[in-house]
PDB file of C-alpha atoms and ligand atoms in Angstrom:
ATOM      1  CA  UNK A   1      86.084  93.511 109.916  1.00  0.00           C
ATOM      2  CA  UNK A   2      86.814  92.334 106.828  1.00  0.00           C
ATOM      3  CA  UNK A   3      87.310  88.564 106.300  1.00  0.00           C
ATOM      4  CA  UNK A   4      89.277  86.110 104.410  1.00  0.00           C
ATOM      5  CA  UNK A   5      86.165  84.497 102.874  1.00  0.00           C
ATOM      6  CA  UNK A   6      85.962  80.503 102.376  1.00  0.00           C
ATOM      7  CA  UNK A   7      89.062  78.973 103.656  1.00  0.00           C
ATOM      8  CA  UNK A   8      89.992  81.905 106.230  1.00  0.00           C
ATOM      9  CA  UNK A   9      92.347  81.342 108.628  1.00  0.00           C
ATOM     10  CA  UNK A  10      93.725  82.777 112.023  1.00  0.00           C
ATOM     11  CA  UNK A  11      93.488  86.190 111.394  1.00  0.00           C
ATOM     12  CA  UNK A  12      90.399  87.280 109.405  1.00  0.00           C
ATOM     13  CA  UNK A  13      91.691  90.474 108.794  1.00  0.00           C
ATOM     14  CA  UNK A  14      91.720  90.320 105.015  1.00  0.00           C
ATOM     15  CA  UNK A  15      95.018  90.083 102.962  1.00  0.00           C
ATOM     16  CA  UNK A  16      97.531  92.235 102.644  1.00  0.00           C
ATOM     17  CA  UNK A  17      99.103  92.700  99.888  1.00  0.00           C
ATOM     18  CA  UNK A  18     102.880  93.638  98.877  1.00  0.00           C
ATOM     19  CA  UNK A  19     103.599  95.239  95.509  1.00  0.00           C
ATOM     20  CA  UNK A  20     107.094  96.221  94.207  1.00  0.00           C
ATOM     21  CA  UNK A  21     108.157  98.689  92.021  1.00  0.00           C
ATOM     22  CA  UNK A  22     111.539  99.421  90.743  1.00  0.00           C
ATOM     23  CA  UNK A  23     112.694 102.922  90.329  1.00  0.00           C
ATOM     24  CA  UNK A  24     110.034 104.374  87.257  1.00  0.00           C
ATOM     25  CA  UNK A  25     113.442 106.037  85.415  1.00  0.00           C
ATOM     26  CA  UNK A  26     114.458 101.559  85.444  1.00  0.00           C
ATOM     27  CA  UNK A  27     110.745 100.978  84.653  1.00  0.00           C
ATOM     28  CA  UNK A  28     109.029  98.511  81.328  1.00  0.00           C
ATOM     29  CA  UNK A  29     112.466  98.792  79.764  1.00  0.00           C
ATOM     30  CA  UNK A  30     110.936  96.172  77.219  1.00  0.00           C
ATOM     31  CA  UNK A  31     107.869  97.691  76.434  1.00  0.00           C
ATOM     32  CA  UNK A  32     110.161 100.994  76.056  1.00  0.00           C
ATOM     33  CA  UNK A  33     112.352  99.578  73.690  1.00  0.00           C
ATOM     34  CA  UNK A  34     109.819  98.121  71.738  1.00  0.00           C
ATOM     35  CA  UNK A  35     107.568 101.120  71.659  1.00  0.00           C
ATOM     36  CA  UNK A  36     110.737 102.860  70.649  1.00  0.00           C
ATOM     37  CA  UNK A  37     109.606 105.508  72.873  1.00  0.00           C
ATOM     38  CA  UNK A  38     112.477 105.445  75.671  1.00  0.00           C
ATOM     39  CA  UNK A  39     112.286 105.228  79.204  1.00  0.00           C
ATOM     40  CA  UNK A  40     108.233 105.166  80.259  1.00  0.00           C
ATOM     41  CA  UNK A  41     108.327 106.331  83.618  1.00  0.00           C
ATOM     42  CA  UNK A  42     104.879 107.878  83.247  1.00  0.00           C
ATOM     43  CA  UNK A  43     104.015 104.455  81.740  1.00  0.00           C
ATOM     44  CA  UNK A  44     104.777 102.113  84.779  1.00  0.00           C
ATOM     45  CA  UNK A  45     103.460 104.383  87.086  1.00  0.00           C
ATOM     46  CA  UNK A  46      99.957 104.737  85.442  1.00  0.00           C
ATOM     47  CA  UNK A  47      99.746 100.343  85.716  1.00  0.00           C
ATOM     48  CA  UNK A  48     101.138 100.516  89.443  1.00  0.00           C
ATOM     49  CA  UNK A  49      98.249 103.547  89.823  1.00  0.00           C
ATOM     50  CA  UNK A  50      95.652 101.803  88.307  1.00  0.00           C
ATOM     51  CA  UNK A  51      96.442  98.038  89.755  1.00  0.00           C
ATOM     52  CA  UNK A  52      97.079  99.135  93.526  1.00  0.00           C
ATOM     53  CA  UNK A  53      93.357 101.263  93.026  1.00  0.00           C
ATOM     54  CA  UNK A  54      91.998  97.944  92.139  1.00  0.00           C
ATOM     55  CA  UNK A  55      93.542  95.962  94.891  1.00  0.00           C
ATOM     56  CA  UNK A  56      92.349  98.546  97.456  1.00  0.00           C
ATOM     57  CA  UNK A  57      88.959  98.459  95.998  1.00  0.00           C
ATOM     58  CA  UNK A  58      89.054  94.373  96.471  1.00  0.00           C
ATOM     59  CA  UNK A  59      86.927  93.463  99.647  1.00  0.00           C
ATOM     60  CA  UNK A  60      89.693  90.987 100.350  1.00  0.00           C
ATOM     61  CA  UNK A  61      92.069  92.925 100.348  1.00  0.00           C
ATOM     62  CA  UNK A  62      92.727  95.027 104.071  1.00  0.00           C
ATOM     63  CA  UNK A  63      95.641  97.264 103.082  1.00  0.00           C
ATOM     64  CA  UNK A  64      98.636  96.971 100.449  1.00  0.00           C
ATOM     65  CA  UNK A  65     102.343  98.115 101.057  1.00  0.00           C
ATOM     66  CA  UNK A  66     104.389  98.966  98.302  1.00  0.00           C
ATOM     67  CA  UNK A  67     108.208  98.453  98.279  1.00  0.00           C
ATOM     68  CA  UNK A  68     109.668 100.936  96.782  1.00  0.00           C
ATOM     69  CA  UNK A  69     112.911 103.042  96.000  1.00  0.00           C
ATOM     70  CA  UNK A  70     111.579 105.624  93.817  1.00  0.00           C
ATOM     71  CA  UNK A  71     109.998 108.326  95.474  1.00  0.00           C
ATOM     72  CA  UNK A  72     107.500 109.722  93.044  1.00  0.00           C
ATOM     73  CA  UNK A  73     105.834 106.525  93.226  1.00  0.00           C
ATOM     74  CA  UNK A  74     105.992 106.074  97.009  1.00  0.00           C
ATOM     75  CA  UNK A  75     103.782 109.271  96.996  1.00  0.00           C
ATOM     76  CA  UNK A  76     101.944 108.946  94.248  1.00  0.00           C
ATOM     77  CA  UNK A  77     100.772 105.304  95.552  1.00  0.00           C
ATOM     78  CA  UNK A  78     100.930 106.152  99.263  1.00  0.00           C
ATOM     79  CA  UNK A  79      97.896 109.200  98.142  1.00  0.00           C
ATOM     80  CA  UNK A  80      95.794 106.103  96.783  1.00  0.00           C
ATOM     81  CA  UNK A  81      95.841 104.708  99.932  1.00  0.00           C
ATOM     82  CA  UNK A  82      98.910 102.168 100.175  1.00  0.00           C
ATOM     83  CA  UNK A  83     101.629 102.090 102.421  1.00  0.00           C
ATOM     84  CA  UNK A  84     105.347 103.019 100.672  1.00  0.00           C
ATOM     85  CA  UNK A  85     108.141 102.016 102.018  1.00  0.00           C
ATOM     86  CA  UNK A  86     111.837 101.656 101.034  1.00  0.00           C
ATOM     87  CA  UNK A  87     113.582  98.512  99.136  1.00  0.00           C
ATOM     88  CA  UNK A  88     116.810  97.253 101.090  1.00  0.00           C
ATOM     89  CA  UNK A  89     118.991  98.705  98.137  1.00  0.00           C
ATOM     90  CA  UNK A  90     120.416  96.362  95.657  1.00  0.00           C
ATOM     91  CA  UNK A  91     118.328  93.528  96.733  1.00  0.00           C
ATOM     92  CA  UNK A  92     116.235  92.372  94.052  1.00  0.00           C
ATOM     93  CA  UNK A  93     112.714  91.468  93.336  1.00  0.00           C
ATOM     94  CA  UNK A  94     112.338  88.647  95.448  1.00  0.00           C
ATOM     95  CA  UNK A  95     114.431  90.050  98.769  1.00  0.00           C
ATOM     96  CA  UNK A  96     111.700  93.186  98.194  1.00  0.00           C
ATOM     97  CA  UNK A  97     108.973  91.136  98.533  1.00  0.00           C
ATOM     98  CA  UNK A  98     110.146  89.224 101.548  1.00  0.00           C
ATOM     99  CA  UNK A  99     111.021  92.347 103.040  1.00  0.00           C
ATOM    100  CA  UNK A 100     107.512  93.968 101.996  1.00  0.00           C
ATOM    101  CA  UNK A 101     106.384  90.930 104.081  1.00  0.00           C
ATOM    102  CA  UNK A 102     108.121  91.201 107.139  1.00  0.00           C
ATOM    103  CA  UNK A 103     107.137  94.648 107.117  1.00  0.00           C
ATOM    104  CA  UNK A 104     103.511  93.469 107.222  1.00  0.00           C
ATOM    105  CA  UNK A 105     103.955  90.698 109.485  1.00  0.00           C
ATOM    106  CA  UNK A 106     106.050  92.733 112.066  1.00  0.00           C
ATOM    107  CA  UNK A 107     102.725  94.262 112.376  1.00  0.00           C
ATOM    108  CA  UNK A 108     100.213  91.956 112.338  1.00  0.00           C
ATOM    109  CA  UNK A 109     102.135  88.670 112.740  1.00  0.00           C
ATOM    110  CA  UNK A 110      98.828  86.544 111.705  1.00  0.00           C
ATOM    111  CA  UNK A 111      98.661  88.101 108.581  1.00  0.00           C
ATOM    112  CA  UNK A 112      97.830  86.176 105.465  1.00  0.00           C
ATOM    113  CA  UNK A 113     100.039  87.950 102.629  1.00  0.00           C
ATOM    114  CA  UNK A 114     100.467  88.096  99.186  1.00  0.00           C
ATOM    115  CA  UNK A 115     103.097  89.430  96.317  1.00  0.00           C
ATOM    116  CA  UNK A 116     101.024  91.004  93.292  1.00  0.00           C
ATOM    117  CA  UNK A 117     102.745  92.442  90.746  1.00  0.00           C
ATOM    118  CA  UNK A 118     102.837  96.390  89.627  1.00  0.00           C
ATOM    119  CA  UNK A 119     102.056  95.728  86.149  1.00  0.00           C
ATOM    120  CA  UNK A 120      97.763  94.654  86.161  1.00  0.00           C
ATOM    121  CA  UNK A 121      96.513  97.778  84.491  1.00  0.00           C
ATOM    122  CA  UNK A 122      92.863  96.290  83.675  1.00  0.00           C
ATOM    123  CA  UNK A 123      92.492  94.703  87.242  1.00  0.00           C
ATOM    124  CA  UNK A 124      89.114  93.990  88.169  1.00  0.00           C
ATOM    125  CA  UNK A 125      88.443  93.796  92.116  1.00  0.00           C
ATOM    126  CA  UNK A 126      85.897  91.527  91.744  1.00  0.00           C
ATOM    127  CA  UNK A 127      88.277  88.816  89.903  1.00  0.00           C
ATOM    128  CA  UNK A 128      91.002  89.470  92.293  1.00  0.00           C
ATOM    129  CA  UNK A 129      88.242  88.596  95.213  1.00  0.00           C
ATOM    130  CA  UNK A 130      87.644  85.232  93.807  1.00  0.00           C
ATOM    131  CA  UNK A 131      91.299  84.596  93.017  1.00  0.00           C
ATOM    132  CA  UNK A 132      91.716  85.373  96.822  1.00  0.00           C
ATOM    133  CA  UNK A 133      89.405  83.547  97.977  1.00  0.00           C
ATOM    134  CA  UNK A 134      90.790  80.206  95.848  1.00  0.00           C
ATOM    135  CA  UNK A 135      93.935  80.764  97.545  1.00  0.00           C
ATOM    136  CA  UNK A 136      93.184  81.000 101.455  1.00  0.00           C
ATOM    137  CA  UNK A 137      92.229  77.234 100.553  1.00  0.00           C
ATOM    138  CA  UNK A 138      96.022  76.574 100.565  1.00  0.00           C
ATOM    139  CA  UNK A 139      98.726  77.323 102.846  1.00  0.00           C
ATOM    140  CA  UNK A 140     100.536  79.079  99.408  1.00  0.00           C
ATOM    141  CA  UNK A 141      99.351  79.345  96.455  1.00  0.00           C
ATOM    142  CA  UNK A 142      99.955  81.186  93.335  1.00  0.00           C
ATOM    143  CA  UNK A 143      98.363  82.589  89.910  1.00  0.00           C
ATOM    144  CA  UNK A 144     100.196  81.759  86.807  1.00  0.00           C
ATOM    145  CA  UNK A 145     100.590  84.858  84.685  1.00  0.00           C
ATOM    146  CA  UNK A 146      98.846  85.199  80.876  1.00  0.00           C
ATOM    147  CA  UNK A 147     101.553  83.888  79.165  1.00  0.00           C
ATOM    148  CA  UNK A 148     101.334  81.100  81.500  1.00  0.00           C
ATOM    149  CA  UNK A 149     105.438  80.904  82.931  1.00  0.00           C
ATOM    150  CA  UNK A 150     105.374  83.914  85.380  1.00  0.00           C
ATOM    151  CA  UNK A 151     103.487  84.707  88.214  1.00  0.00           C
ATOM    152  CA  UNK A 152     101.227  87.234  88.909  1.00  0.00           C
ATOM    153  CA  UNK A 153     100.084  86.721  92.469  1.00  0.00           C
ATOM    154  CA  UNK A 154     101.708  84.827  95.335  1.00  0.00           C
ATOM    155  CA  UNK A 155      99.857  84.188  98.438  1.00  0.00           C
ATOM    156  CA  UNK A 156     100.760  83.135 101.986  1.00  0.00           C
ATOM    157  CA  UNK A 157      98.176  81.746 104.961  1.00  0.00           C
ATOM    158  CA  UNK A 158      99.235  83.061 108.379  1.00  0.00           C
ATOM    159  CA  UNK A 159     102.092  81.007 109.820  1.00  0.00           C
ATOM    160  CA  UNK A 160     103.586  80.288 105.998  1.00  0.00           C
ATOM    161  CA  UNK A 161     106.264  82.037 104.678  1.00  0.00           C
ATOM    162  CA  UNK A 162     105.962  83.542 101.360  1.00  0.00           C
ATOM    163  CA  UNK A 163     109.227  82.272  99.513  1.00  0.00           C
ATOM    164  CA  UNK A 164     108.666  84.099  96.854  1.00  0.00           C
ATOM    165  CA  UNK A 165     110.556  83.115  93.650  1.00  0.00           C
ATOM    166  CA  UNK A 166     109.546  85.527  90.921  1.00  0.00           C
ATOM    167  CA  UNK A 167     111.724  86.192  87.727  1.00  0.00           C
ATOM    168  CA  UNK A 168     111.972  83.663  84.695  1.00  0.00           C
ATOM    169  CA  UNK A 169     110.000  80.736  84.256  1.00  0.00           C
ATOM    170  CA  UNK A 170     108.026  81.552  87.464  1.00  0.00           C
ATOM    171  CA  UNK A 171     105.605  79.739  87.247  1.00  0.00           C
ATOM    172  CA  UNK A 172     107.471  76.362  87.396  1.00  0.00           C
ATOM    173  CA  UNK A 173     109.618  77.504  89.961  1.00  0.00           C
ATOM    174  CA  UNK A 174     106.598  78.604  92.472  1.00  0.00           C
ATOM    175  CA  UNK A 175     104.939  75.364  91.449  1.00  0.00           C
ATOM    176  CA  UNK A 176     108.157  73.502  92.403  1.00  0.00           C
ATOM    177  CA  UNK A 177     108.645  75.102  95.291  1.00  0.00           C
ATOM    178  CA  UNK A 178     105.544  73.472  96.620  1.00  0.00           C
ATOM    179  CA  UNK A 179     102.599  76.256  96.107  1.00  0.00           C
ATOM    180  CA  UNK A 180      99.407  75.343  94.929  1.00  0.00           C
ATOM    181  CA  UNK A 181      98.726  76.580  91.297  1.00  0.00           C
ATOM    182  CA  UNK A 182      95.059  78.746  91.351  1.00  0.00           C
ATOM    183  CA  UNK A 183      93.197  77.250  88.240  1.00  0.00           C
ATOM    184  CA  UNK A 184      90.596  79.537  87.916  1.00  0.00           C
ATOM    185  CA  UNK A 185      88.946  80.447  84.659  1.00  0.00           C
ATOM    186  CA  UNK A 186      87.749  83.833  83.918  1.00  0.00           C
ATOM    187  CA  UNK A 187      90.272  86.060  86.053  1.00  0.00           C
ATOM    188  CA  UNK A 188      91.852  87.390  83.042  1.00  0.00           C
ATOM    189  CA  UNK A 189      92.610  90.638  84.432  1.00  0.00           C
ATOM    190  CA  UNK A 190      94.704  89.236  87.136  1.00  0.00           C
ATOM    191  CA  UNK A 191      96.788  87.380  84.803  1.00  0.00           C
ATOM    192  CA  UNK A 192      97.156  89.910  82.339  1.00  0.00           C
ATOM    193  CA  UNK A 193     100.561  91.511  83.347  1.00  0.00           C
ATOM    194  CA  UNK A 194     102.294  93.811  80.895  1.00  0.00           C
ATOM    195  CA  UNK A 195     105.520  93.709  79.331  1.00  0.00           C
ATOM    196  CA  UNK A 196     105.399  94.504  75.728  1.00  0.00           C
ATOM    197  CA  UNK A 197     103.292  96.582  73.673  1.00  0.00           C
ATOM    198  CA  UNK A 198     101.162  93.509  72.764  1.00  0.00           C
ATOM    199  CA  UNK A 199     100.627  92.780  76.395  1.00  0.00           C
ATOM    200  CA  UNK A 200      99.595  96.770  76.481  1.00  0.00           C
ATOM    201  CA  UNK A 201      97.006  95.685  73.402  1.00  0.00           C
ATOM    202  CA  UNK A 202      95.798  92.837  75.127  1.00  0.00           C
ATOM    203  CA  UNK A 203      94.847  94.574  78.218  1.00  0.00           C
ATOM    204  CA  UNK A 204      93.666  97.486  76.984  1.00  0.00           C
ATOM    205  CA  UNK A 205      91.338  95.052  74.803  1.00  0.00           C
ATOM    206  CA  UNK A 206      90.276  93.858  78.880  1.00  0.00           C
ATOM    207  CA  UNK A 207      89.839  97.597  79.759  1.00  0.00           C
ATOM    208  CA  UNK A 208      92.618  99.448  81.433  1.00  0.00           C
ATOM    209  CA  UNK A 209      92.155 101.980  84.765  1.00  0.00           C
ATOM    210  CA  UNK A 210      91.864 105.877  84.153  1.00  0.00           C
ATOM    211  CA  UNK A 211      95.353 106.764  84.121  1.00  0.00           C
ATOM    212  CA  UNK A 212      96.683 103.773  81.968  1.00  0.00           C
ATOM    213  CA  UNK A 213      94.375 105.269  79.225  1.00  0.00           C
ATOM    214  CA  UNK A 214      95.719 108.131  79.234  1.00  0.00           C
ATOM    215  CA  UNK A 215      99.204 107.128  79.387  1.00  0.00           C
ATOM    216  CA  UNK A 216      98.581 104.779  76.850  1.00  0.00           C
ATOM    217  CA  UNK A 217      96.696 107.608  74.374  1.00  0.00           C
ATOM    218  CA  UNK A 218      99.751 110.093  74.962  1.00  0.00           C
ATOM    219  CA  UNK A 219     102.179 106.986  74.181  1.00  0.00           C
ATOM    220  CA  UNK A 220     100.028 106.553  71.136  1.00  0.00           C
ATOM    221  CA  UNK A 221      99.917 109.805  70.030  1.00  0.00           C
ATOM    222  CA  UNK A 222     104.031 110.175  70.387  1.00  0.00           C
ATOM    223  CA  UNK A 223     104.113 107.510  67.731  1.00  0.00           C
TER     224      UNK A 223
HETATM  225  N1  GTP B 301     111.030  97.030  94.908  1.00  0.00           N
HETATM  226  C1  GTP B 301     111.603  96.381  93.870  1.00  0.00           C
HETATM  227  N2  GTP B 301     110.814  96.027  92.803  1.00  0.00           N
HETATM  228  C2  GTP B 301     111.425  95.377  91.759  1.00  0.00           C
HETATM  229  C3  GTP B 301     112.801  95.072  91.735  1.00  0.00           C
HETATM  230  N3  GTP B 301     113.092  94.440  90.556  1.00  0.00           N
HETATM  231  C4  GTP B 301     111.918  94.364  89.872  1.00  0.00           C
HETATM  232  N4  GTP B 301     110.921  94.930  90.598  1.00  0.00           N
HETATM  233  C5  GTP B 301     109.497  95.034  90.229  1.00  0.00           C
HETATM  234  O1  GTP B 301     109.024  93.709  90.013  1.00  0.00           O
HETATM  235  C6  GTP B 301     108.170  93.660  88.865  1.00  0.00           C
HETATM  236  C7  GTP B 301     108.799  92.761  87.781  1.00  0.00           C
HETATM  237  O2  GTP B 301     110.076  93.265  87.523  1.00  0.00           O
HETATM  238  P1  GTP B 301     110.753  93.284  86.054  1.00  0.00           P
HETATM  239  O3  GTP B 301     109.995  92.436  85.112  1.00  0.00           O
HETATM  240  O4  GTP B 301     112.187  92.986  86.278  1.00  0.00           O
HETATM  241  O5  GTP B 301     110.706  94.829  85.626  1.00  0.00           O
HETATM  242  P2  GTP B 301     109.632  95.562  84.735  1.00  0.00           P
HETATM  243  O6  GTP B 301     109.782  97.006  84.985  1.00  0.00           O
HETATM  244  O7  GTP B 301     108.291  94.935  84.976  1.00  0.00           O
HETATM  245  O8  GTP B 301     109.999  95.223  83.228  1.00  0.00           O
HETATM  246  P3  GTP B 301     111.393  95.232  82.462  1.00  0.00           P
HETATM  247  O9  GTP B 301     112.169  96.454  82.839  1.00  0.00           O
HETATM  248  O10 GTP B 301     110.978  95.203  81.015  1.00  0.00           O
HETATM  249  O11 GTP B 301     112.091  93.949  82.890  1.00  0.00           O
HETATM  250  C8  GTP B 301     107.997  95.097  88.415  1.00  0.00           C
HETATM  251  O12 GTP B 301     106.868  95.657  89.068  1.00  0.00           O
HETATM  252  C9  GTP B 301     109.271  95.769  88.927  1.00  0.00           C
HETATM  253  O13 GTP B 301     109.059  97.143  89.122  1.00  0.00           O
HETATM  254  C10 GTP B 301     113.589  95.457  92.876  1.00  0.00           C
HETATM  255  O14 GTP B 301     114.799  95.215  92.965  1.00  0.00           O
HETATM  256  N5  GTP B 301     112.938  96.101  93.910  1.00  0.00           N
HETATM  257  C1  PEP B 302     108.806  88.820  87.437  1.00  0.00           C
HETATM  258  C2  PEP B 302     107.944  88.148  86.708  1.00  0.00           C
HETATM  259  O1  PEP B 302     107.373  88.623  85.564  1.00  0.00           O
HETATM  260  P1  PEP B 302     107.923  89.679  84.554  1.00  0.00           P
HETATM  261  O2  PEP B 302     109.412  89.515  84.435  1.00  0.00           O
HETATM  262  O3  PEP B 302     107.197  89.388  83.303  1.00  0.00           O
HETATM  263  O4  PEP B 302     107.539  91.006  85.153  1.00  0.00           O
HETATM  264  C3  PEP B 302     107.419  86.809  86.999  1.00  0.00           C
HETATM  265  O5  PEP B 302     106.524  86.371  86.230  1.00  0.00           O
HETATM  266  O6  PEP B 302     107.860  86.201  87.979  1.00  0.00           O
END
């Protein structure tokens, strides 16, 4: 049985995670525009790929359910391992995640769960252990993203809700909202969320999963 490490709680079943993903044809419209290369469905899926890999490789982690519309990626993440399953249409971000959580906590209602984004291409399990393991020390806590005003995780003890409050200026607004900001140094890869093609550069600079190198060569190469 996996365990919640220092700080556990109630149910020491490990964290379960909930990642969302908007339809892939809707997907990194700023890093498409920039890149000049239109849509990037292949793109965004390749980071969702290669972060939910990570996060199921993470000792901490017991299982991850994405929210999702699109159905490539339902499939395409569900054969790595995750759980798909639909957005309430028209919701937004934030009513995903909650939903993504209810999901989870329908289940197992002493789950401890937490919101990580789609877009972590170079995330290393080991750094998203010890990030995990700072935040069962809090009822919720969160990870401020690279940039340092989003949010890149979002984490909820059993018996808190999540409130998640993602989109602009994050960071403030989680912090705010009463979570407990994660401080760690040296989690880069968990920060390192990716928007724009410098965001791209800096994480492939980290070192990127399988199939964001090779969507990032073929993106390269259509230059
Ligand atoms: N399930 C679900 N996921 C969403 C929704 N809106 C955004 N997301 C996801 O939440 C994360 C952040 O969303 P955005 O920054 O708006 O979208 P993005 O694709 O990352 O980038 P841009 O298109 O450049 O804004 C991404 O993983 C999105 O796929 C939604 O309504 N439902
Ligand atoms: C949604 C967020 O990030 P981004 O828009 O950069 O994906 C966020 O940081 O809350």
């Amino acid at each position: 049985m996996r365990s919640l490490g220092e700080g556990g709680c109630a149910d020491a079943g490990g964290w379960s995670l909930v990642v969302p993903l908007k339809p892939l044809s809707r997907a990194k419209s700023r890093l498409a525009r920039e890149a000049g290369a239109g849509p990037t469905p292949g793109l965004a899926l390749a980071f969702a790929q290669d972060t939910v890999a990570a996060a199921l490789a993470c000792p901490a982690v017991r299982d991850v359910v994405v929210v999702t519309d699109d159905p490539l990626a339902g499939a395409e993440l569900g054969a790595l391992g995750a759980r798909a399953v639909r957005d309430e249409p028209g919701s937004g971000l934030n009513a995903a995640l909650a939903h993504g959580a209810r999901v989870v906590r329908q289940v197992r209602p002493g789950a401890a769960v937490a919101a990580l984004n789609a877009d972590l291409p170079a995330l290393r399990p080991t750094e998203l252990a010890r990030v995990l393991r700072t935040a069962a020390r809090s009822p919720r806590a969160f990870l401020a993203d690279a940039a340092g005003v989003g949010t890149t995780l979002l984490c909820a003890l059993p018996g808190t809700e999540l409130a998640p409050a993602f989109g602009a200026l994050s960071r403030a607004r989680h912090r705010d909202s009463g979570a407990t900001e994660i401080p760690l140094a040296d989690v880069d890869s968990v920060r390192r969320d990716v928007d724009t093609v410098e965001d791209l550069h800096a994480a492939l600079a980290l070192g990127v999963g399988p199939r964001t190198a090779a969507a990032a060569a073929l993106l390269a190469a259509s230059d």
